XYZ file of C-alpha atoms in Angstrom:
352
model
C -48.644 -4.392 -10.428
C -46.030 -1.922 -9.241
C -47.120 -2.406 -5.620
C -46.998 -6.224 -5.962
C -43.491 -6.094 -7.434
C -42.371 -3.815 -4.610
C -43.603 -6.289 -1.975
C -41.913 -9.236 -3.694
C -38.627 -7.379 -4.089
C -38.615 -6.131 -0.515
C -39.044 -9.684 0.728
C -36.258 -10.957 -1.491
C -33.880 -8.243 -0.420
C -34.608 -8.820 3.248
C -33.752 -12.494 2.824
C -30.573 -11.646 0.914
C -29.284 -9.160 3.481
C -29.419 -11.807 6.204
C -27.705 -14.450 4.093
C -24.328 -13.190 2.892
C -23.454 -13.032 -0.823
C -24.899 -10.887 -3.585
C -24.430 -7.413 -2.178
C -26.411 -5.541 0.420
C -28.739 -2.779 -0.767
C -28.744 0.285 1.472
C -31.497 1.392 1.553
C -33.879 -1.109 -0.074
C -35.247 0.115 -3.400
C -38.144 -1.008 -5.559
C -36.554 -1.579 -8.973
C -37.973 -3.779 -11.723
C -36.166 -6.637 -13.451
C -32.872 -5.426 -14.906
C -32.097 -6.535 -18.451
C -29.181 -8.965 -18.515
C -26.143 -8.153 -20.675
C -25.288 -9.949 -23.884
C -22.387 -12.321 -24.386
C -18.930 -10.681 -24.337
C -16.781 -10.571 -27.461
C -13.055 -9.858 -27.625
C -12.167 -6.454 -29.036
C -8.424 -6.490 -28.315
C -6.080 -8.963 -26.635
C -2.445 -9.057 -25.540
C -2.626 -5.870 -23.445
C -0.850 -5.184 -20.142
C -3.065 -3.956 -17.291
C -5.471 -1.707 -19.223
C -6.573 0.692 -16.494
C -9.022 3.062 -18.178
C -10.986 3.315 -21.424
C -12.293 6.578 -22.888
C -13.941 7.072 -26.263
C -12.962 9.666 -28.829
C -15.690 11.453 -30.817
C -15.043 9.258 -33.869
C -15.675 6.024 -31.983
C -12.127 4.817 -31.318
C -11.091 4.389 -27.701
C -8.118 5.607 -25.718
C -6.745 2.973 -23.339
C -4.128 3.500 -20.631
C -1.762 0.727 -19.551
C -0.863 1.235 -15.914
C 2.554 -0.429 -15.760
C 3.910 0.252 -19.265
C 2.769 3.931 -19.235
C 1.561 3.475 -22.806
C -1.432 5.366 -24.165
C -3.144 3.233 -26.803
C -5.769 3.864 -29.431
C -8.131 0.952 -30.035
C -10.495 0.989 -32.995
C -13.952 -0.569 -33.038
C -12.475 -3.380 -35.133
C -9.790 -4.022 -32.506
C -6.771 -2.441 -34.170
C -4.330 -1.264 -31.477
C -2.045 1.728 -32.111
C 0.397 3.181 -29.603
C 0.047 6.966 -29.324
C 3.022 7.235 -27.011
C 4.636 6.386 -23.689
C 3.690 9.129 -21.247
C 6.626 11.102 -19.937
C 7.133 11.243 -16.179
C 5.148 8.144 -15.214
C 6.776 6.080 -12.467
C 4.784 2.852 -12.013
C 4.936 1.648 -8.426
C 2.650 -0.948 -6.840
C -0.901 0.192 -7.567
C 0.324 3.420 -9.166
C 1.219 4.202 -12.765
C -0.680 5.538 -15.779
C -4.317 5.441 -14.768
C -7.257 7.686 -15.679
C -7.947 9.267 -19.070
C -10.579 11.798 -20.158
C -11.218 13.685 -23.401
C -12.627 17.150 -24.068
C -12.326 19.614 -26.972
C -9.309 18.036 -28.713
C -7.530 17.646 -25.394
C -6.554 14.509 -23.521
C -6.356 14.500 -19.721
C -4.366 11.866 -17.835
C -3.881 10.930 -14.177
C -0.598 9.237 -13.288
C 1.935 8.462 -10.600
C 5.104 10.545 -10.946
C 8.368 10.504 -8.987
C 7.055 12.478 -6.013
C 3.272 12.558 -6.356
C 0.183 11.711 -8.348
C -0.760 14.364 -10.867
C -3.193 15.349 -13.581
C -1.846 16.525 -16.932
C -3.259 17.714 -20.224
C -2.206 17.222 -23.840
C -3.432 18.875 -26.993
C -4.484 16.174 -29.456
C -4.936 16.675 -33.194
C -6.452 13.239 -33.732
C -3.120 11.564 -34.342
C -0.391 13.082 -32.166
C -0.032 14.307 -28.623
C 1.202 17.842 -28.035
C 3.329 18.987 -25.114
C 2.455 17.850 -21.600
C 0.945 20.502 -19.330
C 0.672 19.793 -15.597
C -2.703 20.884 -14.201
C -2.683 19.428 -10.669
C 0.271 18.097 -8.719
C 0.921 17.209 -5.108
C -1.735 14.500 -4.890
C -0.357 11.990 -2.356
C 1.183 8.840 -3.863
C 1.913 5.442 -2.392
C 2.323 1.771 -3.168
C -1.433 1.386 -2.612
C -4.621 3.465 -2.912
C -3.724 6.040 -5.550
C -7.275 6.549 -6.825
C -6.841 7.564 -10.438
C -10.191 7.880 -12.196
C -10.831 10.904 -14.445
C -14.239 11.734 -15.920
C -15.955 14.824 -17.279
C -19.352 15.224 -15.673
C -22.562 16.415 -17.334
C -21.809 19.859 -15.870
C -18.719 20.090 -18.105
C -16.208 19.922 -15.239
C -13.447 17.372 -14.722
C -13.764 15.003 -11.759
C -10.829 13.051 -10.327
C -10.654 10.404 -7.627
C -7.743 10.171 -5.213
C -6.771 7.568 -2.621
C -5.449 7.989 0.908
C -2.309 5.910 0.064
C -2.774 3.844 3.210
C -2.948 6.857 5.558
C -6.601 7.069 6.581
C -6.155 10.389 8.375
C -5.717 12.123 5.016
C -9.300 11.281 4.072
C -10.694 13.494 6.851
C -8.285 16.397 6.235
C -10.047 18.781 3.878
C -6.770 20.541 3.048
C -5.264 17.264 1.771
C -5.885 16.012 -1.765
C -5.780 12.386 -0.556
C -8.960 10.335 -0.109
C -11.143 12.772 -2.052
C -13.225 13.324 -5.140
C -11.978 16.485 -6.851
C -13.877 18.748 -9.268
C -12.099 21.225 -11.513
C -12.149 23.239 -14.703
C -10.301 22.050 -17.788
C -7.388 24.227 -16.606
C -7.132 22.414 -13.268
C -8.693 25.204 -11.176
C -11.428 24.660 -8.568
C -14.766 24.493 -10.344
C -17.274 27.247 -9.540
C -19.593 26.175 -6.742
C -17.212 23.706 -5.132
C -18.276 23.375 -1.492
C -15.035 24.547 0.135
C -13.679 26.849 -2.564
C -10.915 24.317 -3.304
C -10.593 21.341 -5.622
C -12.289 19.116 -3.030
C -15.833 18.033 -3.926
C -16.342 15.250 -1.340
C -14.136 13.641 1.281
C -13.840 10.751 3.715
C -13.019 8.306 0.908
C -10.577 5.394 1.096
C -9.868 4.630 -2.553
C -12.436 5.541 -5.206
C -11.728 4.106 -8.663
C -15.109 4.421 -10.370
C -17.348 7.371 -11.258
C -20.617 7.430 -13.203
C -23.638 9.697 -13.658
C -27.189 8.561 -14.281
C -29.682 10.193 -16.653
C -30.696 12.717 -13.987
C -27.083 13.812 -13.494
C -26.607 12.114 -10.110
C -23.020 11.101 -9.354
C -22.096 7.634 -8.070
C -18.694 6.372 -6.912
C -17.349 2.859 -6.316
C -14.992 2.543 -3.362
C -12.645 -0.109 -1.978
C -13.206 -1.151 1.616
C -10.536 -2.522 3.926
C -11.451 -5.916 5.354
C -15.233 -5.966 5.414
C -17.269 -3.776 3.047
C -16.805 -2.362 -0.427
C -19.228 0.388 -1.418
C -21.188 2.273 -4.025
C -21.966 5.801 -2.854
C -24.349 8.442 -4.135
C -22.084 11.492 -3.995
C -23.220 14.937 -2.890
C -20.970 18.029 -2.785
C -19.317 18.679 0.552
C -20.375 15.342 2.036
C -18.188 13.159 4.238
C -18.200 9.417 3.439
C -16.692 8.324 6.709
C -13.320 6.687 6.124
C -11.482 5.750 8.336
C -14.150 6.142 11.036
C -16.698 3.993 9.183
C -16.378 1.113 6.714
C -19.693 0.367 5.050
C -22.846 1.494 6.817
C -22.574 3.358 10.120
C -24.804 5.055 12.630
C -23.003 8.400 12.742
C -24.972 11.326 11.314
C -21.738 13.086 10.328
C -21.180 10.544 7.563
C -23.121 9.510 4.459
C -23.997 5.827 4.176
C -23.420 3.878 0.954
C -26.365 2.757 -1.162
C -24.819 -0.681 -1.785
C -22.159 -2.705 -0.006
C -20.410 -5.974 -0.851
C -18.034 -8.122 1.114
C -14.512 -7.443 -0.126
C -14.113 -10.929 -1.624
C -17.172 -10.291 -3.809
C -16.006 -7.024 -5.303
C -12.906 -4.845 -4.813
C -14.649 -2.446 -7.200
C -12.727 -0.416 -9.749
C -14.191 1.103 -12.923
C -17.891 1.886 -13.207
C -20.276 2.981 -15.961
C -23.967 3.790 -16.282
C -26.052 2.273 -19.081
C -29.603 1.032 -19.624
C -30.813 2.036 -16.161
C -28.024 0.314 -14.240
C -24.585 0.931 -12.825
C -22.016 -1.581 -14.096
C -19.156 -2.112 -11.653
C -15.896 -3.921 -12.439
C -14.775 -6.285 -9.662
C -11.094 -7.148 -9.243
C -10.925 -9.614 -6.379
C -14.552 -10.566 -7.083
C -13.695 -11.483 -10.718
C -17.101 -10.460 -12.049
C -19.091 -7.577 -13.497
C -21.729 -6.279 -11.100
C -24.969 -4.773 -12.369
C -26.729 -2.430 -9.939
C -30.192 -1.375 -11.192
C -31.233 2.130 -10.189
C -34.680 3.461 -9.414
C -35.958 6.833 -10.556
C -34.953 8.421 -7.245
C -31.361 7.139 -7.512
C -31.743 4.324 -4.992
C -30.329 0.902 -5.788
C -31.967 -2.449 -6.415
C -30.435 -5.851 -5.790
C -27.019 -6.181 -7.459
C -26.637 -8.973 -10.016
C -23.294 -10.647 -10.755
C -22.308 -11.504 -14.339
C -19.411 -13.552 -15.768
C -18.145 -14.635 -12.341
C -14.651 -16.206 -12.651
C -14.966 -16.262 -16.446
C -12.441 -13.541 -17.269
C -10.518 -13.137 -14.013
C -9.938 -9.710 -12.529
C -12.005 -6.953 -14.144
C -10.809 -3.373 -13.752
C -12.250 -1.146 -16.489
C -15.806 -0.665 -17.734
C -16.940 2.191 -19.972
C -20.126 2.890 -21.918
C -19.327 2.696 -25.623
C -21.073 4.336 -28.583
C -24.093 2.326 -29.662
C -25.085 1.057 -26.234
C -22.382 -1.519 -25.536
C -19.947 -1.641 -22.645
C -16.207 -2.058 -23.113
C -14.729 -4.075 -20.266
C -11.017 -4.491 -19.495
C -9.342 -7.296 -17.536
C -6.419 -6.892 -15.128
C -4.815 -10.323 -14.882
C -1.282 -9.101 -15.655
C -1.142 -6.825 -12.597
C 0.710 -9.265 -10.326
C -2.433 -10.327 -8.461
C -4.221 -12.271 -11.162
C -3.703 -15.498 -13.059
C -3.128 -14.570 -16.708
C -4.976 -16.571 -19.333
C -4.286 -16.909 -23.040
C -4.846 -13.504 -24.627
C -4.713 -11.493 -21.408
C -5.117 -8.772 -20.786
C -8.104 -8.134 -23.016
C -10.863 -5.658 -23.780
C -14.315 -7.111 -24.281
C -17.452 -5.636 -25.807
C -20.660 -6.450 -23.937
C -24.160 -5.346 -24.885
C -25.746 -3.633 -21.880
C -28.996 -5.477 -22.661
C -29.555 -8.882 -24.202
């Protein structure tokens, strides 16, 4: 049965790759039918560009608003409480208050400041933020491509994504913090075992805004392309992902190829989560939630689009306690068409 399914799927994927829409799988993988998600339900409405969602141990979520610089607490019942407006944030174009991560009664934030992008830390007693402590500064900033995702990996270290702010040369410069995935301790120091002895974990990125790990601890990143291909990459330490020399798949052995690509009108991928055997990728320009089933070896099956055009631009997606996904829209960011109740956070079961 497994062999028959593999033959059928290989034929379907070959037909898809020559047609156009639906994402191109690179390389082809034999992955069984992925369970479809349930119907979304509103958790909270009336938000302004919710950029990231991170859950506290008790089940409430922290939500960042990019342009207002507010850090919000959202309960499972949808109650929204403002924890504070983050000092030093200077929203500008695609920059502002972006990533959030939580560890050991500490909150970590990534934001655009006056001169740079930076990562800061706050003590958190469950109700109030302590004093701001700057961990990493000097990350290049710009009107576009500021990266911004923060996540703690299964190894206990903090990962951060940075953009090349429109200057592709930064991506290939290993001494620049632009166009990279960074890996650090909770104090902002290079994590032990980093490939170059610096904060840099991988390079050659254009603008990564999504990170997720599967059950085997493999790291995946979603990345904006320029005019042709958006990507999902399987990330290995020290690897070069090709920007600006390659967009999408290339034939240069110096660079790592993506495992999935989409045309830019189908995706513009931002946040990403792993749940129920699949990656779930938020699409801004594509106005949909992509599901990318993964095989046991980490290769990708055929991506499946959900909720296309139903909620507008989707930016955030995070695995919630209990097996659901929390998904955030981004229709108030100047590029969308706001609808009644926007922006909103939705709860979606990762399996129907």
